[in-house]
Short mmCIF file of C-alpha atoms in Angstrom, two decimals:
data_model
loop_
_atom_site.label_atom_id
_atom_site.label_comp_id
_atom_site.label_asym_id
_atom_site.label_seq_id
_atom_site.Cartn_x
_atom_site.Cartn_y
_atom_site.Cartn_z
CA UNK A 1 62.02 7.48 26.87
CA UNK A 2 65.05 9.37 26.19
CA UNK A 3 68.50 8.09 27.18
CA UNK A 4 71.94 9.44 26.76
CA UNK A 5 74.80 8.00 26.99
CA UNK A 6 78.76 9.11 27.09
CA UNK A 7 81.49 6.89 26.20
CA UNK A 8 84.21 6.77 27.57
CA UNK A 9 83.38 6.92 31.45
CA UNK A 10 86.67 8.53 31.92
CA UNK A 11 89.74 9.40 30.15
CA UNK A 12 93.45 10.20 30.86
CA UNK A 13 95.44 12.15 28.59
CA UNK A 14 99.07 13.79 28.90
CA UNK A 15 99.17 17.35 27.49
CA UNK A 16 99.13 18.17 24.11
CA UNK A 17 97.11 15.49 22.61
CA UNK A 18 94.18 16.11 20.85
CA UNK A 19 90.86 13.97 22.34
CA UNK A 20 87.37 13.16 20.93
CA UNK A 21 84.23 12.41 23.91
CA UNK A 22 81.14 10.72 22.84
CA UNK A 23 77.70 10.85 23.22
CA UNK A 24 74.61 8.84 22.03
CA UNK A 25 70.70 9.66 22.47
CA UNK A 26 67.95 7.27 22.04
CA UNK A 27 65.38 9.59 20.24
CA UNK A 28 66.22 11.36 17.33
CA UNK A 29 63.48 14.15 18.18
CA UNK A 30 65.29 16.93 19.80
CA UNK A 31 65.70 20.52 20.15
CA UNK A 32 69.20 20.81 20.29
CA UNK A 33 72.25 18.88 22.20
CA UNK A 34 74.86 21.16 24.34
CA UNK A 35 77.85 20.12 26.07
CA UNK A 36 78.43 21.31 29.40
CA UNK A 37 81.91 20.99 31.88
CA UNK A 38 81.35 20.64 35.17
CA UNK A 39 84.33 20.88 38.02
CA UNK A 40 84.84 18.67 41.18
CA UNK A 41 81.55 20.31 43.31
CA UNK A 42 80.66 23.22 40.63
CA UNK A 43 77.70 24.00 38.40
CA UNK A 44 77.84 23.31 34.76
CA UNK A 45 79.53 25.42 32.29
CA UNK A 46 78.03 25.73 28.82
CA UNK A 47 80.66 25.05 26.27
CA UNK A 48 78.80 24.41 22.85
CA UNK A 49 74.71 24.41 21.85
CA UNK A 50 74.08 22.70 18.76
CA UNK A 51 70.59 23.17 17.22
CA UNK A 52 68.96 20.38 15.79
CA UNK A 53 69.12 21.76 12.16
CA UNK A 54 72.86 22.47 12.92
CA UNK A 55 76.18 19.82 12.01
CA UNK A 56 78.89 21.53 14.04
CA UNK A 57 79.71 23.93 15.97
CA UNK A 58 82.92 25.85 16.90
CA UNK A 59 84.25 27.44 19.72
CA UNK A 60 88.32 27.91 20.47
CA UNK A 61 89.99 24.34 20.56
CA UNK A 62 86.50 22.63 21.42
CA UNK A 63 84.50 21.50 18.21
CA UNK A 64 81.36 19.54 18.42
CA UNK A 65 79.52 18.05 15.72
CA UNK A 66 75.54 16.38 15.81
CA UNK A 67 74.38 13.45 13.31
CA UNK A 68 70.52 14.05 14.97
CA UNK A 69 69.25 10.90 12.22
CA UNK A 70 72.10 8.36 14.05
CA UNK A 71 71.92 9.61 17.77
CA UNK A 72 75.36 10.70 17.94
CA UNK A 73 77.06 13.91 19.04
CA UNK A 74 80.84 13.80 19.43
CA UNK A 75 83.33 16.39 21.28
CA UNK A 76 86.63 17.51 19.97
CA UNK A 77 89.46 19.20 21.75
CA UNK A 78 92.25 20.13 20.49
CA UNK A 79 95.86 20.50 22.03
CA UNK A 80 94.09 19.69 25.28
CA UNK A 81 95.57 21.32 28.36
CA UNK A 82 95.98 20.29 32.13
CA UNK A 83 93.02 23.39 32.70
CA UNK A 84 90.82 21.20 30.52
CA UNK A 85 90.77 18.61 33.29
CA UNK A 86 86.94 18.05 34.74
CA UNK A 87 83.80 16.00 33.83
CA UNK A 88 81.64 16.63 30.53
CA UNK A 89 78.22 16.41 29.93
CA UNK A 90 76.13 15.69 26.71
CA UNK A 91 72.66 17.32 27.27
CA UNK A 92 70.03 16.82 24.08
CA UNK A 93 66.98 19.13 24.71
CA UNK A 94 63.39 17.89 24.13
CA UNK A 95 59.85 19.30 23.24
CA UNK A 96 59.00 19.55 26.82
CA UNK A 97 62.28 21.96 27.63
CA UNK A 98 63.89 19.90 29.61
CA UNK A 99 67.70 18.69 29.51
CA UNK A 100 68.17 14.91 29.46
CA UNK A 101 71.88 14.26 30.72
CA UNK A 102 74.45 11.61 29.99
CA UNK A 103 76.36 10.44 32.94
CA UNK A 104 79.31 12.41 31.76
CA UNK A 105 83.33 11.73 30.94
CA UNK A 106 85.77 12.37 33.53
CA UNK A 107 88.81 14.26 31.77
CA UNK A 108 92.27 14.28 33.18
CA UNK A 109 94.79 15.96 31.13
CA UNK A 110 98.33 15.03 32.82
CA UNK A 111 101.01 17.85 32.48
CA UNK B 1 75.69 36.71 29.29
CA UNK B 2 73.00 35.47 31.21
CA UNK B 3 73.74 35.17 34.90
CA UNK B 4 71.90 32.53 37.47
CA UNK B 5 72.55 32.57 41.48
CA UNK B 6 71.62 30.26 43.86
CA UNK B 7 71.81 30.49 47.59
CA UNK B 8 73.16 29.24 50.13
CA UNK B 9 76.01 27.38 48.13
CA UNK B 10 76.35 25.14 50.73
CA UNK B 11 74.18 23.81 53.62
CA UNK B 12 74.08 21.37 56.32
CA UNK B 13 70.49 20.78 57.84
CA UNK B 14 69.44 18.25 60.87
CA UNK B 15 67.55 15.36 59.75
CA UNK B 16 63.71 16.38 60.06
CA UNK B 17 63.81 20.08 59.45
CA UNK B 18 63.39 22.06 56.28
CA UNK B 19 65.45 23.82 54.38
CA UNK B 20 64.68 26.68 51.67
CA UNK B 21 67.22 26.87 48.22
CA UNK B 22 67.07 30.13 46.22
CA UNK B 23 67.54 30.46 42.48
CA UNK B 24 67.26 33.53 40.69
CA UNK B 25 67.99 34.74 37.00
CA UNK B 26 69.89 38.36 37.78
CA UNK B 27 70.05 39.97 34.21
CA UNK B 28 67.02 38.64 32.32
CA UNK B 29 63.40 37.14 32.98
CA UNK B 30 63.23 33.79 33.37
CA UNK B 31 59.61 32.54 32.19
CA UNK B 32 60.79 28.88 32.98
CA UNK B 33 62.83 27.70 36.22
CA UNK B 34 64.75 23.82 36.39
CA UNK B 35 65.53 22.68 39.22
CA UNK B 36 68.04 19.49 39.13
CA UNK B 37 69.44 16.68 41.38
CA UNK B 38 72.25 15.35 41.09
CA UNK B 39 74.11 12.36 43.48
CA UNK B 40 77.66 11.33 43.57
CA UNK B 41 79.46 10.52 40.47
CA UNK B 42 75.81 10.27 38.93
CA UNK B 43 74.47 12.70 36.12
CA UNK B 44 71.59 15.39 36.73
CA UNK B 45 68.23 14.34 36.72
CA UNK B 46 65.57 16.63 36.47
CA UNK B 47 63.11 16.58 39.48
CA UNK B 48 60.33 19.56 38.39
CA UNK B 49 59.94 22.43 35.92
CA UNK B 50 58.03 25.81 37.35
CA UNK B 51 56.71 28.48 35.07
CA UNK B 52 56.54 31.61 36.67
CA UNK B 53 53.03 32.25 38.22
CA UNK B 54 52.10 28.85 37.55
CA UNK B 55 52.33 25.18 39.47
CA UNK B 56 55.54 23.12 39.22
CA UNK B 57 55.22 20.19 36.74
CA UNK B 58 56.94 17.36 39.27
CA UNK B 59 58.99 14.24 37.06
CA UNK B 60 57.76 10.62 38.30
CA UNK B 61 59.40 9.52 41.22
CA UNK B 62 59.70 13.13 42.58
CA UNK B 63 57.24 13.86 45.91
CA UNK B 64 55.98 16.95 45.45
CA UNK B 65 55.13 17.38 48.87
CA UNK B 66 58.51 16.92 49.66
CA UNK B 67 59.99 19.26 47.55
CA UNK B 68 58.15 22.60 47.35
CA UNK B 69 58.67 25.00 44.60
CA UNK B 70 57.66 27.98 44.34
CA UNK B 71 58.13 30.84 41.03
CA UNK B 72 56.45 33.32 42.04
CA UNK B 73 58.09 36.62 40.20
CA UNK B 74 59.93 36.04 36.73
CA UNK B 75 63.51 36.25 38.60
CA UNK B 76 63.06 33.86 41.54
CA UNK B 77 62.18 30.24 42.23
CA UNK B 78 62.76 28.48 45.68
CA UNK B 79 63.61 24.67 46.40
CA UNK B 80 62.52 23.88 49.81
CA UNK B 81 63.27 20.46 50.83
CA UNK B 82 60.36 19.57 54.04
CA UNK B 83 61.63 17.03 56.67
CA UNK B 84 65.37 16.29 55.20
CA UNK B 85 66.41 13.07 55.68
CA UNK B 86 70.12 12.25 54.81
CA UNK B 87 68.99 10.23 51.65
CA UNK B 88 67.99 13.91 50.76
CA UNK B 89 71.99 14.83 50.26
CA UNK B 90 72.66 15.80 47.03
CA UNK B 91 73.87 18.78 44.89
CA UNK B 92 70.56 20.80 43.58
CA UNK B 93 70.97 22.82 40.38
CA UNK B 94 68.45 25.22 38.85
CA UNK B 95 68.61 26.71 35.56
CA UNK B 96 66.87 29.30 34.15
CA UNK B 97 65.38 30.28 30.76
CA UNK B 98 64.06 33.67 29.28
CA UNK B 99 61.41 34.80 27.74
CA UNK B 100 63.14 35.56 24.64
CA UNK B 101 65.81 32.31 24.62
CA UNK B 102 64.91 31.50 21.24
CA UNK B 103 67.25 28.86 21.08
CA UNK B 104 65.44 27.02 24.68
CA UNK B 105 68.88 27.31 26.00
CA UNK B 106 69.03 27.24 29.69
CA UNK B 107 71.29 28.99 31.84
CA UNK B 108 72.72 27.34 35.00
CA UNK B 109 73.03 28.55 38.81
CA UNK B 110 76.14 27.18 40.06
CA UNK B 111 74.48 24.41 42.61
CA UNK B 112 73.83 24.31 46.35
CA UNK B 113 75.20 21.07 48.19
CA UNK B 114 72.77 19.97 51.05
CA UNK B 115 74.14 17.88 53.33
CA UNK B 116 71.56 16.11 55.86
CA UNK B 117 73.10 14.51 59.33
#
């Protein structure tokens, strides 16, 4: 059975710095792996999809990177910015379709 | 980009009745419909997965007596929750995925919060 996992639970920042939020899956056999932000009472955001045949991928200040054979997926965000503040989730996609979620990291970026 | 709405966005239901969630996929078919769960400070958990036209494939724990989904046209599925109890209170997130998502991503409504007293 599946299982993701995010390390840390939660993280405090000030501005400026740049941060790295992890994620670890149990089975290697998976579509792809997106990471989603989520505000206080929202829906998800999609931020990045990595395909399984994929290493990285890029978007703005936010680059995530997939190492499918070790279970590991890790976000990076650059200059982060008070606006960056919420909760991020680590999704890896199986044969089925479904989305198997991590419990997330709580982000607070202090101005 | 692909857009998914869900209705109400918020609700608050006596303990006993029913109540009916919409999700639907507003700029492209959506062959396959999500629906999600999600509790405080927990992560989402998926409760069943509806193709459209067909029955809803429930996860294990997940009464599907209790939680009646229906797909029935290739922009709309509906959540209703039968005899709410407060235990039922949660946030409830669909997504939605196309017919020609080649990548299996899924595209997510923006979540109703039910509230049972």
């Amino acid at each position: 059975k599946q299982e993701v996992t995010q390390i840390p639970a939660a993280l405090s920042v000030p501005e400026g710095e740049n941060l790295v939020l992890n994620c670890s899956f149990t089975d290697s056999a998976i579509y792809n792996l997106q990471w989603f932000r989520q505000d206080p009472g929202k829906g998800l955001t999609s931020l990045l999809l990595i395909q399984s045949s994929q290493r990285e991928q890029t978007s703005g200040r936010l680059n995530a990177s997939l190492d499918k054979s070790s279970g590991r997926s890790t976000l990076y965000i650059a200059a982060s910015q008070p606006g960056d503040s919420a909760t991020y989730l680590c999704a890896v996609q199986g044969s089925q379709g479904n989305l198997i979620f991590g419990k997330g990291t709580k982000l607070s970026v202090k101005p | 980009g692909a857009v998914v709405s869900q209705h109400p966005s918020r609700v608050i239901c006596k303990s006993g009745t029913s109540v009916k969630i919409e999700c639907r996929s507003l700029d492209f078919q959506a062959t396959t419909m999500f629906w999600y769960r999600q509790f405080p400070k927990q992560s989402l958990m998926l409760m069943a997965t509806s193709n459209e036209g067909s029955k809803a494939t429930y996860e294990q724990g997940v009464e599907k007596d209790k939680f009646l989904i229906n797909h029935a046209s290739l922009t709309l599925s509906t959540l209703t929750v039968t005899s709410a109890h407060p235990e039922d209170s949660s946030f409830y997130i669909c997504s939605a995925r196309g017919r020609t998502s080649a990548s299996y991503e899924q595209y997510f409504g923006p979540g109703t919060r039910l509230t049972v007293t």
